[in-house]
PDB file of C-alpha atoms in Angstrom:
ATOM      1  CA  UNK F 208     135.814 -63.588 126.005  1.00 45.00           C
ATOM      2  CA  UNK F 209     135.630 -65.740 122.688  1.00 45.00           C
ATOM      3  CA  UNK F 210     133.528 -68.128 124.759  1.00 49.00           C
ATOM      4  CA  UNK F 211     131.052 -65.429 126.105  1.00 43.00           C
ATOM      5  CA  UNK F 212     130.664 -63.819 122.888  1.00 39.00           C
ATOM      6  CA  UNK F 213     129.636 -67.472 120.831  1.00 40.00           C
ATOM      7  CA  UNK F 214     127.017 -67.783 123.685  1.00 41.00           C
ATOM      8  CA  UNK F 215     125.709 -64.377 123.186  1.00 38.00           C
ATOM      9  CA  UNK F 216     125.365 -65.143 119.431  1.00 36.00           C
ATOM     10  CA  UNK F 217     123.890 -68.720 120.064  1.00 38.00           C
ATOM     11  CA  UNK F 218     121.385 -67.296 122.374  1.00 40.00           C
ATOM     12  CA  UNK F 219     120.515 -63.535 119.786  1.00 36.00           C
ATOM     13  CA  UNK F 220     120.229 -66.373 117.257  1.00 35.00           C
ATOM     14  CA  UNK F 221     117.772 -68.414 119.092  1.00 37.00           C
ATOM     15  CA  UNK F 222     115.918 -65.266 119.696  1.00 37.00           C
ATOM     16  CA  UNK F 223     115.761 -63.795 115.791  1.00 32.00           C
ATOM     17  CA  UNK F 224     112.781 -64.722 114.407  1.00 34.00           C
ATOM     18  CA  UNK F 225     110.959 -63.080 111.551  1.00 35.00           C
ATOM     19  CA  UNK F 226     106.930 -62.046 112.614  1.00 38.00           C
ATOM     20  CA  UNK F 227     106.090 -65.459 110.736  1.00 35.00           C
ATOM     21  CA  UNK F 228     108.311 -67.345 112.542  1.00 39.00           C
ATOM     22  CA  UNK F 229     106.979 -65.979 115.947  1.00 41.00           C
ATOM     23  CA  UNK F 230     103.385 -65.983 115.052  1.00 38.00           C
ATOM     24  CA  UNK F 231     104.583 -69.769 114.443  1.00 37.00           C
ATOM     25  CA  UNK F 232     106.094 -70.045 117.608  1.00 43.00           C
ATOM     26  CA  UNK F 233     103.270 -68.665 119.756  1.00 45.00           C
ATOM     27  CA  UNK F 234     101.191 -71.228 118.313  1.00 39.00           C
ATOM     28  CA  UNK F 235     103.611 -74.114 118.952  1.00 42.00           C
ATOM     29  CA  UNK F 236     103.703 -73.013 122.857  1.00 42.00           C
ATOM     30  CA  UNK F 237      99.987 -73.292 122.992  1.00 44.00           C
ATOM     31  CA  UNK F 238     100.324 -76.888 122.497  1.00 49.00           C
ATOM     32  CA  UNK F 239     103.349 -78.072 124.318  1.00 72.00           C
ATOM     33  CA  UNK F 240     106.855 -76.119 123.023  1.00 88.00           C
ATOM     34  CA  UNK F 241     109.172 -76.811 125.708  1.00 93.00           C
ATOM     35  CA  UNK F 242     111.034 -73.243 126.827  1.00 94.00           C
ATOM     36  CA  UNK F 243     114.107 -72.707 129.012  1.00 96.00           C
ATOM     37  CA  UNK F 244     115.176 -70.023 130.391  1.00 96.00           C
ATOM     38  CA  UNK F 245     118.195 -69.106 132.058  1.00 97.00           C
ATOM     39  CA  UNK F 246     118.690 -66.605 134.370  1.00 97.00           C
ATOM     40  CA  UNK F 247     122.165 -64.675 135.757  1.00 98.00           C
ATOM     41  CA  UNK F 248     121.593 -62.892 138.883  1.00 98.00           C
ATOM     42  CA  UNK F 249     124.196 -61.098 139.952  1.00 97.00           C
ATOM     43  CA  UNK F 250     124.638 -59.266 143.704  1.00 97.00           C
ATOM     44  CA  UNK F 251     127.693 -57.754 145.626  1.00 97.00           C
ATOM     45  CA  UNK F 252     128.976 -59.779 149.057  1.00 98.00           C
ATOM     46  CA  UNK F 253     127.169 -62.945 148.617  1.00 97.00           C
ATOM     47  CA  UNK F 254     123.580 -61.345 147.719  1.00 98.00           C
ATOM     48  CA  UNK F 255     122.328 -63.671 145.018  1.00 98.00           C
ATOM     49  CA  UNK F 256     123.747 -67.066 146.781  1.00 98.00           C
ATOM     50  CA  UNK F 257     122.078 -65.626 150.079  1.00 98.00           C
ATOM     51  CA  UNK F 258     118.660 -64.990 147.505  1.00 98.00           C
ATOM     52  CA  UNK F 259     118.995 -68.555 146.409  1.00 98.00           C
ATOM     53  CA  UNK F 260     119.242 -69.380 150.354  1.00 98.00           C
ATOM     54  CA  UNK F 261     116.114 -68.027 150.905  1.00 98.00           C
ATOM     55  CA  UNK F 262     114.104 -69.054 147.848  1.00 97.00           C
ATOM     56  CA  UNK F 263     115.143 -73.051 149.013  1.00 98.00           C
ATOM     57  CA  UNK F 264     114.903 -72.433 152.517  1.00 97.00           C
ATOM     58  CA  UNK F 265     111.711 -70.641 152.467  1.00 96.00           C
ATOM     59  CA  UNK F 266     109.711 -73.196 150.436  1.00 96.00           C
ATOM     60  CA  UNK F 267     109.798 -70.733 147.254  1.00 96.00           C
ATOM     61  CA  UNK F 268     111.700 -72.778 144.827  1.00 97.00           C
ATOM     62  CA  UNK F 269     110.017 -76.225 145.984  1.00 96.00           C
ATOM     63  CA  UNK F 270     106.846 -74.569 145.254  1.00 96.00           C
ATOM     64  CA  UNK F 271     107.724 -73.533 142.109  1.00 97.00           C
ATOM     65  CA  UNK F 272     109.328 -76.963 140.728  1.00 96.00           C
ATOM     66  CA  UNK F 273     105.385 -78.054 142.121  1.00 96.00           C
ATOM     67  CA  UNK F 274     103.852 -75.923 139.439  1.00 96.00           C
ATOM     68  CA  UNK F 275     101.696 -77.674 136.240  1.00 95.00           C
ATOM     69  CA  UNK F 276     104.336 -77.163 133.665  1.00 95.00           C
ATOM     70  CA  UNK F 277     107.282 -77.162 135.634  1.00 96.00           C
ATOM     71  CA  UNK F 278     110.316 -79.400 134.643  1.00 95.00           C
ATOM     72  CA  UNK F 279     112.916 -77.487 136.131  1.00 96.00           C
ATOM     73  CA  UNK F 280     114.275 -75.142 138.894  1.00 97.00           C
ATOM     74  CA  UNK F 281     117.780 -75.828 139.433  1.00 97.00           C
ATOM     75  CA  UNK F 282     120.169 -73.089 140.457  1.00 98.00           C
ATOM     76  CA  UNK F 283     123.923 -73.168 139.870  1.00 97.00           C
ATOM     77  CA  UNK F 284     126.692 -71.231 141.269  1.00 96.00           C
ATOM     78  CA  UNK F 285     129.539 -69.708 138.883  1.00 93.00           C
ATOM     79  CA  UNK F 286     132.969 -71.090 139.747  1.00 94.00           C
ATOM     80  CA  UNK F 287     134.591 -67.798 137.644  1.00 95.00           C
ATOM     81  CA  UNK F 288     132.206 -65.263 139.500  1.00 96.00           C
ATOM     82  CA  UNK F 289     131.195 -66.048 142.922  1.00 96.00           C
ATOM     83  CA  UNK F 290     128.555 -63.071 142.753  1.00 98.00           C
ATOM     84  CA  UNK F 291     126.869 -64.395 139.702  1.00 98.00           C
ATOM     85  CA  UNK F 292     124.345 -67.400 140.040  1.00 98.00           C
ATOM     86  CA  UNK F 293     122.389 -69.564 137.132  1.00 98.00           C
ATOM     87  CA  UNK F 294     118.806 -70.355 137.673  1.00 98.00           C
ATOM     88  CA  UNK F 295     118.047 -72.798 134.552  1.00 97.00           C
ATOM     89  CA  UNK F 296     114.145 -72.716 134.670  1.00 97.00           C
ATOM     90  CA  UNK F 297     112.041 -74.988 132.118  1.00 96.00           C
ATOM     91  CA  UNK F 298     109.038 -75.107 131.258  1.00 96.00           C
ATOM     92  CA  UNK F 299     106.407 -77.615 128.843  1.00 95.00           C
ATOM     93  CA  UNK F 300     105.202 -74.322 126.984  1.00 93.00           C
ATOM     94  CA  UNK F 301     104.996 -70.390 127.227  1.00 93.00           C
ATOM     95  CA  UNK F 302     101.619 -71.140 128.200  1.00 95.00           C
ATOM     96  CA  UNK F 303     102.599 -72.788 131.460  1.00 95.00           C
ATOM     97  CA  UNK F 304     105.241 -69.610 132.018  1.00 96.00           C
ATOM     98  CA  UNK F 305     102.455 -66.960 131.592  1.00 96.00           C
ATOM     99  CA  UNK F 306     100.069 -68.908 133.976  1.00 96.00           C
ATOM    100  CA  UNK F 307     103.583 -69.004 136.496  1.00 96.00           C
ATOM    101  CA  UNK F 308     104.201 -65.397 135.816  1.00 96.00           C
ATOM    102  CA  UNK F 309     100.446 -64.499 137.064  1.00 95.00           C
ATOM    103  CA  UNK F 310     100.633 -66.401 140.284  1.00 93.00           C
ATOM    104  CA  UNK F 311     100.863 -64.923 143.350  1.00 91.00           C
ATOM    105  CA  UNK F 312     104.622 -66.228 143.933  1.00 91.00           C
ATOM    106  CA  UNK F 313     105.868 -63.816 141.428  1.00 94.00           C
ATOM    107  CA  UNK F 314     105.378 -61.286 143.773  1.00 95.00           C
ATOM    108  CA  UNK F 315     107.156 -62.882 146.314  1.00 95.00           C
ATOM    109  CA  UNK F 316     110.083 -63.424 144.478  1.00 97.00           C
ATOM    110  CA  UNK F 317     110.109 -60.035 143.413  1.00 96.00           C
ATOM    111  CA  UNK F 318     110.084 -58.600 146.763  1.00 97.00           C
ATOM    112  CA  UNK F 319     113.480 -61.206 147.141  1.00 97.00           C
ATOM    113  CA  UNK F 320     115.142 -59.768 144.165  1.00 97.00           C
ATOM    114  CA  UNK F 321     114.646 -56.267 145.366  1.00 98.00           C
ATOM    115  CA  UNK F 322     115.852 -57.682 148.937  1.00 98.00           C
ATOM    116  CA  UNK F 323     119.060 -58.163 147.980  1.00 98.00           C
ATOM    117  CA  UNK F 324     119.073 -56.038 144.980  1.00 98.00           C
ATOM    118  CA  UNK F 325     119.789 -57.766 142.263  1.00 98.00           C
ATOM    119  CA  UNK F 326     120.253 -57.393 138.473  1.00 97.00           C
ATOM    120  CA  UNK F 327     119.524 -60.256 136.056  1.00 97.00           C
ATOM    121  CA  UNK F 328     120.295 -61.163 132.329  1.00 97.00           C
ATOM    122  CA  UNK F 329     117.784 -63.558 130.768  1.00 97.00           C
ATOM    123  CA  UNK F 330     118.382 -66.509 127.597  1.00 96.00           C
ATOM    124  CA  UNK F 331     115.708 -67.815 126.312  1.00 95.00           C
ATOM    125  CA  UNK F 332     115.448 -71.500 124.437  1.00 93.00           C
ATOM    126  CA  UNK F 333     113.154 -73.048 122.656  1.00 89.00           C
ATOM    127  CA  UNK F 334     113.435 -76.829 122.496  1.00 77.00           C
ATOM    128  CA  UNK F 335     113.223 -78.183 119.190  1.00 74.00           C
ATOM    129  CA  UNK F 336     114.048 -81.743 120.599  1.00 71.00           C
ATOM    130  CA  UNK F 337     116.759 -83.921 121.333  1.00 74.00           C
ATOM    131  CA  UNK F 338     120.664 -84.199 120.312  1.00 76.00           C
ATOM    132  CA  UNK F 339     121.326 -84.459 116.702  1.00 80.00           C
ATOM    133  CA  UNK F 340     122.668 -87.973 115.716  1.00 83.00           C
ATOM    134  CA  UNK F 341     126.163 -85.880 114.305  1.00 83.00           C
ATOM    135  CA  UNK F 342     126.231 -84.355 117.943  1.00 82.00           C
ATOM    136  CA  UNK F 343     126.095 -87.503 120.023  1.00 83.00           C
ATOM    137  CA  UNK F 344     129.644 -88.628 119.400  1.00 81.00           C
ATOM    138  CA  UNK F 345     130.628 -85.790 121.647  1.00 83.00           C
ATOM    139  CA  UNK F 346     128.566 -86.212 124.779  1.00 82.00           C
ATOM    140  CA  UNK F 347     129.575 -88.679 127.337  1.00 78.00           C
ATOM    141  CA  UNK F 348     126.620 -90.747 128.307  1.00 76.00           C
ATOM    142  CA  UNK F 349     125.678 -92.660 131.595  1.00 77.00           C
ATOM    143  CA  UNK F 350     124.134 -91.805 135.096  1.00 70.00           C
ATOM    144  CA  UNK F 351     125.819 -90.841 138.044  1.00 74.00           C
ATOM    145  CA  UNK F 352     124.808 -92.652 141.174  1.00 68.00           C
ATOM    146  CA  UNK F 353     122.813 -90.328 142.060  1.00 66.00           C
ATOM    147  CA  UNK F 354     120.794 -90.326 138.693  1.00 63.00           C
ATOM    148  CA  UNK F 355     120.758 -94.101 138.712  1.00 64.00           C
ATOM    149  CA  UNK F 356     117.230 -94.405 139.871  1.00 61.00           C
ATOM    150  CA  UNK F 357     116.144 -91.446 137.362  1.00 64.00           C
ATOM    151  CA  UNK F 358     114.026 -92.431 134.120  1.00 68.00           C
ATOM    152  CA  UNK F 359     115.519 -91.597 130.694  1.00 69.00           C
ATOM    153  CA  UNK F 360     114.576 -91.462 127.634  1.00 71.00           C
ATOM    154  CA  UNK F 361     116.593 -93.194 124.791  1.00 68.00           C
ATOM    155  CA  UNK F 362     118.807 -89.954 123.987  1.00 67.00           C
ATOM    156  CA  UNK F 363     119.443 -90.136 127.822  1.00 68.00           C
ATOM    157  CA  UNK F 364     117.144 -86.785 128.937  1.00 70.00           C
ATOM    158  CA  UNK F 365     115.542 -87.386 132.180  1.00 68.00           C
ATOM    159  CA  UNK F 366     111.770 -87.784 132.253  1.00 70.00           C
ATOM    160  CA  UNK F 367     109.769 -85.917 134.585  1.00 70.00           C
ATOM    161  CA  UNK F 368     106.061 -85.844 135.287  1.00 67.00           C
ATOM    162  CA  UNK F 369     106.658 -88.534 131.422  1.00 68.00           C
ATOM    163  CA  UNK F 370     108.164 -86.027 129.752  1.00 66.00           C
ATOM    164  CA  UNK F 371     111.933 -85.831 128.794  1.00 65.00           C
ATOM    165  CA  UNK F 372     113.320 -82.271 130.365  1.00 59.00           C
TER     166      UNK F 372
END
């Protein structure tokens, strides 16, 4: 519960800003802020994983990771709640998330979400960029064979489309 309640904090705090600081912010994103978002669906018997199913299986999330702006679509599936699963979904600025959110795919993965009737709970990051120096002491660094072939970046990010994500 302790955990759950520091990560609520971490994210409210992320997401209190004064008006200056999100006039401030709005600007930023014009020109390249890179945003994450992360976003909990939850189902009953297997919904969301079977969602997930068809968003990969039907082309959906290949699409999306296709996108101008894209850097990530990755989902993730919750070893403590099997009916909860993490889409982490970045972007290079809230520019490139409004033009997503005004394609034509939204719809379609609207219609999924209704499908199998989910809920969602949304975070919201704004990259400010990469692992303070007093941080990196912590964070075991290296690639995993599968990663091996992967550009980096000197703080070890991976680079897509020659940007660090």
């Amino acid at each position: 519960m302790k955990k759950v309640l520091a990560t609520f904090i971490a994210g409210m705090a992320v997401l209190t800003a004064s008006a200056q600081d999100t006039k401030n912010m709005e600007k930023q994103d014009t020109i390249g802020t890179p945003v994450v978002v992360n976003l909990y669906y939850t189902g009953k018997n297997g919904s969301a994983r079977k969602f997930v199913e068809e968003m990969e299986q039907g082309g959906t999330a290949r699409a999306i990771r296709e996108e101008s702006g894209n850097l990530r679509y990755d989902y993730f599936f919750s070893a403590a709640d099997p009916e909860t699963v993490l889409l982490i979904d970045s972007w290079e600025s809230q520019a490139a998330i409004d033009e997503h959110h005004a394609s034509p795919m939204m719809q379609t993965i609207a219609s999924l979400r209704e499908k199998y009737d989910l809920t969602m709970r949304v975070e919201r990051y704004i990259r400010e960029g990469g692992v303070p120096e007093r941080d990196k002491k912590f964070i075991r660094t290296g690639k995993t064979k599968s990663e091996e072939k992967k550009p980096t970046d000197a703080d070890g990010n991976i680079i897509k489309d020659g940007k660090p994500f």
